Every structure is written in C-alpha cells, then in structure tokens.
mmCIF file of C-alpha atoms in Angstrom:
data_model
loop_
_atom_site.group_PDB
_atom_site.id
_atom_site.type_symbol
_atom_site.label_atom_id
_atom_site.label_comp_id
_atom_site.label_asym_id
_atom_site.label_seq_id
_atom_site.Cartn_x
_atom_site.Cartn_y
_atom_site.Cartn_z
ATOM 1 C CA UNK A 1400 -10.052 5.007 15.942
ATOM 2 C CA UNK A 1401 -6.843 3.581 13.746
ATOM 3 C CA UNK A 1402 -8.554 2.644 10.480
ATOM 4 C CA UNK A 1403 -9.245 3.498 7.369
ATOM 5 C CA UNK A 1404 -12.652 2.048 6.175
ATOM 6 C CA UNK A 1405 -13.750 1.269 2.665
ATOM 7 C CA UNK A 1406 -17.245 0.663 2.004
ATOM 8 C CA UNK A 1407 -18.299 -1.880 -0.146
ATOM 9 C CA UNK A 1408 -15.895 -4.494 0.343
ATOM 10 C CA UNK A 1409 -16.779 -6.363 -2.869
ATOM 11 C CA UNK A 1410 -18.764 -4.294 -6.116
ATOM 12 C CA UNK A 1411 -19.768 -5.783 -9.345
ATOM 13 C CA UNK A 1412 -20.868 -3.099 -11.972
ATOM 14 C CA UNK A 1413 -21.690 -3.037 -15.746
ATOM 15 C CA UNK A 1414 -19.622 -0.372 -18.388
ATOM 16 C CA UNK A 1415 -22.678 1.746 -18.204
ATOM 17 C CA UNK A 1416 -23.615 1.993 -14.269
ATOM 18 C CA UNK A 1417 -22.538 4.993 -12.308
ATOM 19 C CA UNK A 1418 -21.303 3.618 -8.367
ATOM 20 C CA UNK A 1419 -19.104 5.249 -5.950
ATOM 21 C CA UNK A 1420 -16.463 3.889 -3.511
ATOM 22 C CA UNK A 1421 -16.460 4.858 -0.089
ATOM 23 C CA UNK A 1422 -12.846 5.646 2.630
ATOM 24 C CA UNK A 1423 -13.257 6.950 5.603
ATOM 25 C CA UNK A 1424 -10.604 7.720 8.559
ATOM 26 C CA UNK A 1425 -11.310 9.605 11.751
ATOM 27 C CA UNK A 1426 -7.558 10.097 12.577
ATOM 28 C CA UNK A 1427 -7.053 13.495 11.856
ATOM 29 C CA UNK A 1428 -4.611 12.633 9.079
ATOM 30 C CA UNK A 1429 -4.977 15.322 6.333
ATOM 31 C CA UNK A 1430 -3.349 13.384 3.138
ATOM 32 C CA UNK A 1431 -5.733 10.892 1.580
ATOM 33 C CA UNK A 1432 -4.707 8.166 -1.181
ATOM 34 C CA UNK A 1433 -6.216 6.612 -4.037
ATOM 35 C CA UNK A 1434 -4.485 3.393 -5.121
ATOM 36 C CA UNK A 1435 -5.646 0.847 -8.097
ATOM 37 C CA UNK A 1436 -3.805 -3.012 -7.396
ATOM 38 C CA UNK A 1437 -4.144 -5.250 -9.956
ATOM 39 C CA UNK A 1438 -3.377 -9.107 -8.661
ATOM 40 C CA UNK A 1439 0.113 -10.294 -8.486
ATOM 41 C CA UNK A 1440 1.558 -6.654 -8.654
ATOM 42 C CA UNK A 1441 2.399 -3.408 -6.402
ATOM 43 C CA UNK A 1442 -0.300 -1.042 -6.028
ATOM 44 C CA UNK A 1443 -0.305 1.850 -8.487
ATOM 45 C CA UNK A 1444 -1.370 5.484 -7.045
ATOM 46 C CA UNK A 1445 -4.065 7.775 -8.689
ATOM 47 C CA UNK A 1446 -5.111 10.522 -6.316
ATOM 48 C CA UNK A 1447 -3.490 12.166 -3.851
ATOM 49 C CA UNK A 1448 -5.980 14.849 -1.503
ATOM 50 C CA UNK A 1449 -4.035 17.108 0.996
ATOM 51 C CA UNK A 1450 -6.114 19.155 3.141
ATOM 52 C CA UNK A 1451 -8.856 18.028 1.091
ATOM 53 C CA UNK A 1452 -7.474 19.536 -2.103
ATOM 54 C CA UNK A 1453 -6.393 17.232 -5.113
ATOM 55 C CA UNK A 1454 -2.881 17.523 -5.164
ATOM 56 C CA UNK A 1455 -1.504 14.525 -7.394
ATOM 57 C CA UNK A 1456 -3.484 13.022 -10.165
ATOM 58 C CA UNK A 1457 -1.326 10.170 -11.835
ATOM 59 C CA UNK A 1458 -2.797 10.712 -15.038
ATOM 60 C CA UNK A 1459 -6.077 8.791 -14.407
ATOM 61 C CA UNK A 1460 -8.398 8.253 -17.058
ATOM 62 C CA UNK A 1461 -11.705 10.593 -16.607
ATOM 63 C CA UNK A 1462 -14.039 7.896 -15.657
ATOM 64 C CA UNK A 1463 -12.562 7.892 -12.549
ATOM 65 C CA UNK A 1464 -13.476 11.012 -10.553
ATOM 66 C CA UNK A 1465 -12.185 11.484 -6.857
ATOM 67 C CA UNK A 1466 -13.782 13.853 -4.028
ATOM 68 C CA UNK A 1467 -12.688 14.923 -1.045
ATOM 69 C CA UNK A 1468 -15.928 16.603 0.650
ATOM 70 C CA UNK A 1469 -14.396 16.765 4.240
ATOM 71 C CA UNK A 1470 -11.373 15.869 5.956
ATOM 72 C CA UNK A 1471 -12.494 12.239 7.205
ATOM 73 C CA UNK A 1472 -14.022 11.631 3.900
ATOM 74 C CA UNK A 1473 -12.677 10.593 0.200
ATOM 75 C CA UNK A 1474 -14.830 9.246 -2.561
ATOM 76 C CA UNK A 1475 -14.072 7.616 -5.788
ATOM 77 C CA UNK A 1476 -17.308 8.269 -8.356
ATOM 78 C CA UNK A 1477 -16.623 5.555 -11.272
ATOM 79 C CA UNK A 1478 -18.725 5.906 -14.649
ATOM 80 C CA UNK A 1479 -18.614 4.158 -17.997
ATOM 81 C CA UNK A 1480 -16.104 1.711 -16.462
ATOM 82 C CA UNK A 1481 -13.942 -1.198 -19.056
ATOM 83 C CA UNK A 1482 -13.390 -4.970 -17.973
ATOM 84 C CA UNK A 1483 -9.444 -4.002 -17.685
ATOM 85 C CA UNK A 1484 -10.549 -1.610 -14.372
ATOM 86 C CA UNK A 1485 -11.093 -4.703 -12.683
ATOM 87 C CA UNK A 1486 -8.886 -4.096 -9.435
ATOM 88 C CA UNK A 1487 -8.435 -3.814 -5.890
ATOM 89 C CA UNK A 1488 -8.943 -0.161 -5.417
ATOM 90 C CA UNK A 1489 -7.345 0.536 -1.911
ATOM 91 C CA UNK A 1490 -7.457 3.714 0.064
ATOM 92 C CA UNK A 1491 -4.706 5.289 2.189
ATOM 93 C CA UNK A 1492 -3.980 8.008 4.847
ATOM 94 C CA UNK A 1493 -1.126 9.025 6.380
ATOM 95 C CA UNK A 1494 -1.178 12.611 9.163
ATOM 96 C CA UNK A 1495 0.254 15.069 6.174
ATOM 97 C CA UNK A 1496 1.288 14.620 2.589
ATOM 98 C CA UNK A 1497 4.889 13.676 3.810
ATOM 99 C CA UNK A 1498 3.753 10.580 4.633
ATOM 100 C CA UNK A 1499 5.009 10.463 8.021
ATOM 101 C CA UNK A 1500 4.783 9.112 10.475
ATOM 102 C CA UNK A 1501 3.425 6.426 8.231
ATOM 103 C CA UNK A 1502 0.487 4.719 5.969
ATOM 104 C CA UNK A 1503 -2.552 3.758 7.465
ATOM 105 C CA UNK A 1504 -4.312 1.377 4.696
ATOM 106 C CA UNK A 1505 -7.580 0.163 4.232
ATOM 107 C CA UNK A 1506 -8.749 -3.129 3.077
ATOM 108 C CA UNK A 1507 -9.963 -2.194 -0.183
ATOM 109 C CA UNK A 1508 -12.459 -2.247 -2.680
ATOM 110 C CA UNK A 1509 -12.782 -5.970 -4.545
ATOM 111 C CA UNK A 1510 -14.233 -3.933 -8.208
ATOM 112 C CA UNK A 1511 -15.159 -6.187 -10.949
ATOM 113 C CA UNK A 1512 -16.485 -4.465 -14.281
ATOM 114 C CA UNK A 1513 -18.873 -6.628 -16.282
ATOM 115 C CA UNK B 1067 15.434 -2.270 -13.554
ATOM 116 C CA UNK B 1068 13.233 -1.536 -10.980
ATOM 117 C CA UNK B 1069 13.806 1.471 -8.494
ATOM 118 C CA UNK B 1070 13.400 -0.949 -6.031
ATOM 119 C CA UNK B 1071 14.020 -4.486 -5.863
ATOM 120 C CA UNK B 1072 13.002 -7.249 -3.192
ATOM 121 C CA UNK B 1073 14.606 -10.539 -3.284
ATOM 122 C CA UNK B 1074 13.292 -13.350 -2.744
ATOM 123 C CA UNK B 1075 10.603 -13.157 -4.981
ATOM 124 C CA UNK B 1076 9.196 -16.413 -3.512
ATOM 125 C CA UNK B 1077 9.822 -18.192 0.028
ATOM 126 C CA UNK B 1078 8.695 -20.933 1.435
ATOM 127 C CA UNK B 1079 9.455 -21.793 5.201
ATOM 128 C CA UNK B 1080 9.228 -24.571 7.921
ATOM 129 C CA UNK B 1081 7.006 -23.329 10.771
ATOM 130 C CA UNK B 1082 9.800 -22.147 13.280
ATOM 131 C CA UNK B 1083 12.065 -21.108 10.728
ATOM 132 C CA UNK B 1084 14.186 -17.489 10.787
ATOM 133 C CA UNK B 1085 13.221 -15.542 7.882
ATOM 134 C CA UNK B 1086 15.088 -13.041 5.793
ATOM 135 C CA UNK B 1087 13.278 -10.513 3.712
ATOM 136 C CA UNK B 1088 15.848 -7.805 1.556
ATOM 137 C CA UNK B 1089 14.909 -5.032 -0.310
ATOM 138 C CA UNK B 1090 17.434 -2.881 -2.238
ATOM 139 C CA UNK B 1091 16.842 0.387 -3.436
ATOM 140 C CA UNK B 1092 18.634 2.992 -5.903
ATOM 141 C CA UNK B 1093 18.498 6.536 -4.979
ATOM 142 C CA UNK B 1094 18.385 8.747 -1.871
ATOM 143 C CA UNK B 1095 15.316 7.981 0.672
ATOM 144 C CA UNK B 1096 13.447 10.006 3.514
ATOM 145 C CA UNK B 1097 11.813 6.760 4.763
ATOM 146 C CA UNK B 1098 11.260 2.849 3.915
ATOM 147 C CA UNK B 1099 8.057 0.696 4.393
ATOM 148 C CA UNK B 1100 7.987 -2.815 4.770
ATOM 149 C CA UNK B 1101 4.276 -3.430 4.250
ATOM 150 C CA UNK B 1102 2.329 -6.936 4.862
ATOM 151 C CA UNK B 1103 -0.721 -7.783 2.626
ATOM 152 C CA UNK B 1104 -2.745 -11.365 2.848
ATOM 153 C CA UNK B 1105 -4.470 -13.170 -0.124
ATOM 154 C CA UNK B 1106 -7.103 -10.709 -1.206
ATOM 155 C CA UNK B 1107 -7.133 -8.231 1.545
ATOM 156 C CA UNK B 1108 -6.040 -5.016 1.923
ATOM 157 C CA UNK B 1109 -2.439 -3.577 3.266
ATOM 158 C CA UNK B 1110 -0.801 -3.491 6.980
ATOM 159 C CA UNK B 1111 1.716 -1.031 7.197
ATOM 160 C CA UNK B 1112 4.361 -2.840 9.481
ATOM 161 C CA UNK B 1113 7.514 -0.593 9.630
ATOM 162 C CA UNK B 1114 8.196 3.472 8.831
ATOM 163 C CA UNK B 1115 12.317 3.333 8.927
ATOM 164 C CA UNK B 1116 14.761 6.199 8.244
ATOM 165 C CA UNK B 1117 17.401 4.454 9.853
ATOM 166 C CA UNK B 1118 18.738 1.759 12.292
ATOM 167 C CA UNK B 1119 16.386 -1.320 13.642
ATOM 168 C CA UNK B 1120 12.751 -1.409 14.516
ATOM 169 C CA UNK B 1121 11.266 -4.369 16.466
ATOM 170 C CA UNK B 1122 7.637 -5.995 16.667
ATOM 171 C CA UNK B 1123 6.524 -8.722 18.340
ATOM 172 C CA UNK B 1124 8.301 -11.209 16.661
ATOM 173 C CA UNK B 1125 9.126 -9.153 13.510
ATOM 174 C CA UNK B 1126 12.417 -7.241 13.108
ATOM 175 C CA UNK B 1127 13.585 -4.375 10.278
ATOM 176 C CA UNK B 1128 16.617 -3.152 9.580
ATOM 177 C CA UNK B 1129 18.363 -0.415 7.695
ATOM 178 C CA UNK B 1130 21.663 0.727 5.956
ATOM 179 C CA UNK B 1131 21.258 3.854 4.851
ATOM 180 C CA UNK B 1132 24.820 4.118 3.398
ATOM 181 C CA UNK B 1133 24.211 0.784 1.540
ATOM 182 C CA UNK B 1134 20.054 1.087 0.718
ATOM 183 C CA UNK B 1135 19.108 -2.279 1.464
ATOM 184 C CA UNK B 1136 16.668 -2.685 4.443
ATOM 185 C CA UNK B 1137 15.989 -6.186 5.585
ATOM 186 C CA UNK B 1138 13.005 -7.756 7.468
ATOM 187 C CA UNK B 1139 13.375 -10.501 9.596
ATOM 188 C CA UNK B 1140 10.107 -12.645 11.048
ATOM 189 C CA UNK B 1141 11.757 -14.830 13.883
ATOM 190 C CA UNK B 1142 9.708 -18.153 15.288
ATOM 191 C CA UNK B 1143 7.610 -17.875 11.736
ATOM 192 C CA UNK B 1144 3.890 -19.373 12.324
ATOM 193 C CA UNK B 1145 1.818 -20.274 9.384
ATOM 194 C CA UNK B 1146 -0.021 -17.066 9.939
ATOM 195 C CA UNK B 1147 2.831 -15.272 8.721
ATOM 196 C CA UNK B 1148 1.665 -16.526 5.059
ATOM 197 C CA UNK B 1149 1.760 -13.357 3.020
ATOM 198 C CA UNK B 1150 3.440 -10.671 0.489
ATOM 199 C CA UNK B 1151 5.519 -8.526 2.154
ATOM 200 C CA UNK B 1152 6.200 -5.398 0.161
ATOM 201 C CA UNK B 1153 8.975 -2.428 0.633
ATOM 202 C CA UNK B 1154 8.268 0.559 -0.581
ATOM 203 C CA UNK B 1155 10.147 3.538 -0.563
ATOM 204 C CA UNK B 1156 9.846 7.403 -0.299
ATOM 205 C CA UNK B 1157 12.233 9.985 -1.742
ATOM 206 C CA UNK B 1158 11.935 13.619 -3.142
ATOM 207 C CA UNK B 1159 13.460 12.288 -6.987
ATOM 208 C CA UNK B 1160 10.106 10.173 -6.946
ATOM 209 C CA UNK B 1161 8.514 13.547 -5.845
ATOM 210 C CA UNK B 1162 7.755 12.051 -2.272
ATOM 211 C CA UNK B 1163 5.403 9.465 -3.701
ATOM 212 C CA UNK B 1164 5.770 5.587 -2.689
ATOM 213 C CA UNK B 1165 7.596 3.531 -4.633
ATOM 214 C CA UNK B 1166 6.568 -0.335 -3.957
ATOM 215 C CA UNK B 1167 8.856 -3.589 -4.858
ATOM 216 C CA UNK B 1168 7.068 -6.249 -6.513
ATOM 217 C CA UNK B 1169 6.530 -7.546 -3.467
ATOM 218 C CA UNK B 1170 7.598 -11.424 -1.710
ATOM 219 C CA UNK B 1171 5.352 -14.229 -1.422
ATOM 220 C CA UNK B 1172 6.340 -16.120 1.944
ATOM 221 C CA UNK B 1173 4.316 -19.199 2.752
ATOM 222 C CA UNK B 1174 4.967 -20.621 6.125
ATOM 223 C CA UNK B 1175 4.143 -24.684 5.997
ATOM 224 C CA UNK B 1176 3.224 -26.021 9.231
#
C-alpha cells in the first residue's frame, strides 16, 4: 500500500457543527502532515505529528484540533468553523520528519463552511 | 520576494511540444520537490532531488546546486499533462519545513 487516504472527499458543514477529517497511510512512515490549500495558491502547513506526537503547530486557530491516535492514523476534529476555512485540507506523510525519501500526498478534503 | 520562485507562471503548449519548467530558490537546501497537482485534486509528488538529474517516463528534473535553480522538463507533452506543477523546497533556515512556489499552470492543447 502507497497511499495516503482521506476520507470524505467532499464535506459541507455549518459554523456550529462539530465533523472530523479522516488520513490514513499504512506505509510505515512516522511523520504525518496537515496542510490547508486555498484555490489558486501553495498549500499552507498546520500540523506536523512525528511518531505520533505533535511536533509543529503553525499557529492554527483552536477550532482546528489534530490527533494522532496511532501511527497509520491522523485526524483533524473541526468545531465552530468561519466561511474563510473553506479549503482543500490535504494530508501528507513522508517515512520520518526529514522528509525523506519524499512526500506521499493524499487527495484531500474538498471543506466548504456554510 | 518569495523564497522560492517558479517561472512561468502560466504555459500553454502544442501537444508534442518540449516543456521547460524553472524554479529558483534563495538559500541553502537538503532536497527539492517538483510536485504535480490537477484541477481540484490532491498532490503527486513527482521528484525528491538533492542533486544532478532524475528521469520518469517521459518527465525529466534537473538540479544546480551551486546555482539553486532546478528545472523540469515534460518531453512528447500529451494533453494529460494539463496541470500545476509546484517546487517546493526543504532547508534547515525554514526549520526543515516545505517551502512551495506559487506553483505553474501548464495546459497542453491537443
């Protein structure tokens, strides 16, 4: 298995729902990546697990709440959500924290906040 | 100005055509990415460089470490080839995070 899976593909939530994204890899890679893309520009990083310990936060605004409850496994719990969140939240793995011997990407979350 | 910097910003191409991709960057690097993302969907990670030439299928990348600037060539370009391509960038003065370019938006007209 070479992928990194993101479950849903598409969400549509109001400002006051509580949903979760889902990214999943079975590749034994033990750095896992948060990234928010909005459209036309580079993705920005949030989160940054190593060995399933939060190691970067880029200053990420409180409704957003990672977790890391195994090594295969990162979640991103969103709450209280604004319209400008709206974004292609994509998730990322690579074997350690060095990022070598390279990304493995997923295809994202489509998030719209209503 | 931006750490790094991709140019062109846009490209169009004739199907066939030899394409040219540069990205220039600014301060000492462990590795480069050239990355490949269609409309809407998520990333392919194409290239991990830290020096010399990598080659793919019809995809070639490039790198001058003494210079920073990494080029990616697409040779025979199909249609299918329609996408961003993105460099991005790794180095301990951004604490070993990615740095992306804005990105270049090739569209291959058959």
């Amino acid at each position: 298995d070479t992928e990194v899976t993101q479950t849903p593909k598409h969400l549509v939530m109001g400002m006051t729902n509580k949903k979760s994204l889902k990214c999943e890899q079975h590749m034994g890679h033990r750095a896992m990546y948060w990234y928010k893309q909005k459209a036309k520009k580079p993705p920005e990083l949030m989160f940054v697990y190593s060995y399933e310990k939060l190691s970067i936060n880029e200053s990420v605004p409180s409704r957003f709440s990672p977790e890391c409850p195994n090594s295969s496994l990162l979640n991103l719990h969103l709450h209280a959500l604004q319209p400008e969140d709206s974004a292609l939240y994509l998730c990322a793995s690579s074997l350690f924290q060095t990022g070598t011997p390279g990304y493995t990407f997923g295809s994202g979350t489509r998030l719209t906040v209503v | 100005k931006n750490e790094v910097e991709q140019s062109p910003q846009n490209l169009t191409a004739q199907e066939g055509e030899f394409i040219t991709i540069n990205c220039s960057y600014s301060v000492g690097i462990s590795a480069l990415h050239w990355l490949q993302q269609h409309p809407g969907g998520g990333i392919v990670s194409l290239f991990m460089l830290s020096s010399g030439k990598k080659k793919h299928g019809r995809l070639i990348a490039t790198i001058n470490i003494q210079e920073k600037h990494s080029s990616l060539h697409i040779t025979a370009s199909h249609p299918r080839d329609s996408a961003v391509y993105i460099c991005a960038v790794r180095s301990e003065e951004y604490g070993n995070k990615l740095v992306f370019g804005a990105g270049t938006i090739l569209r291959v007209k058959s």
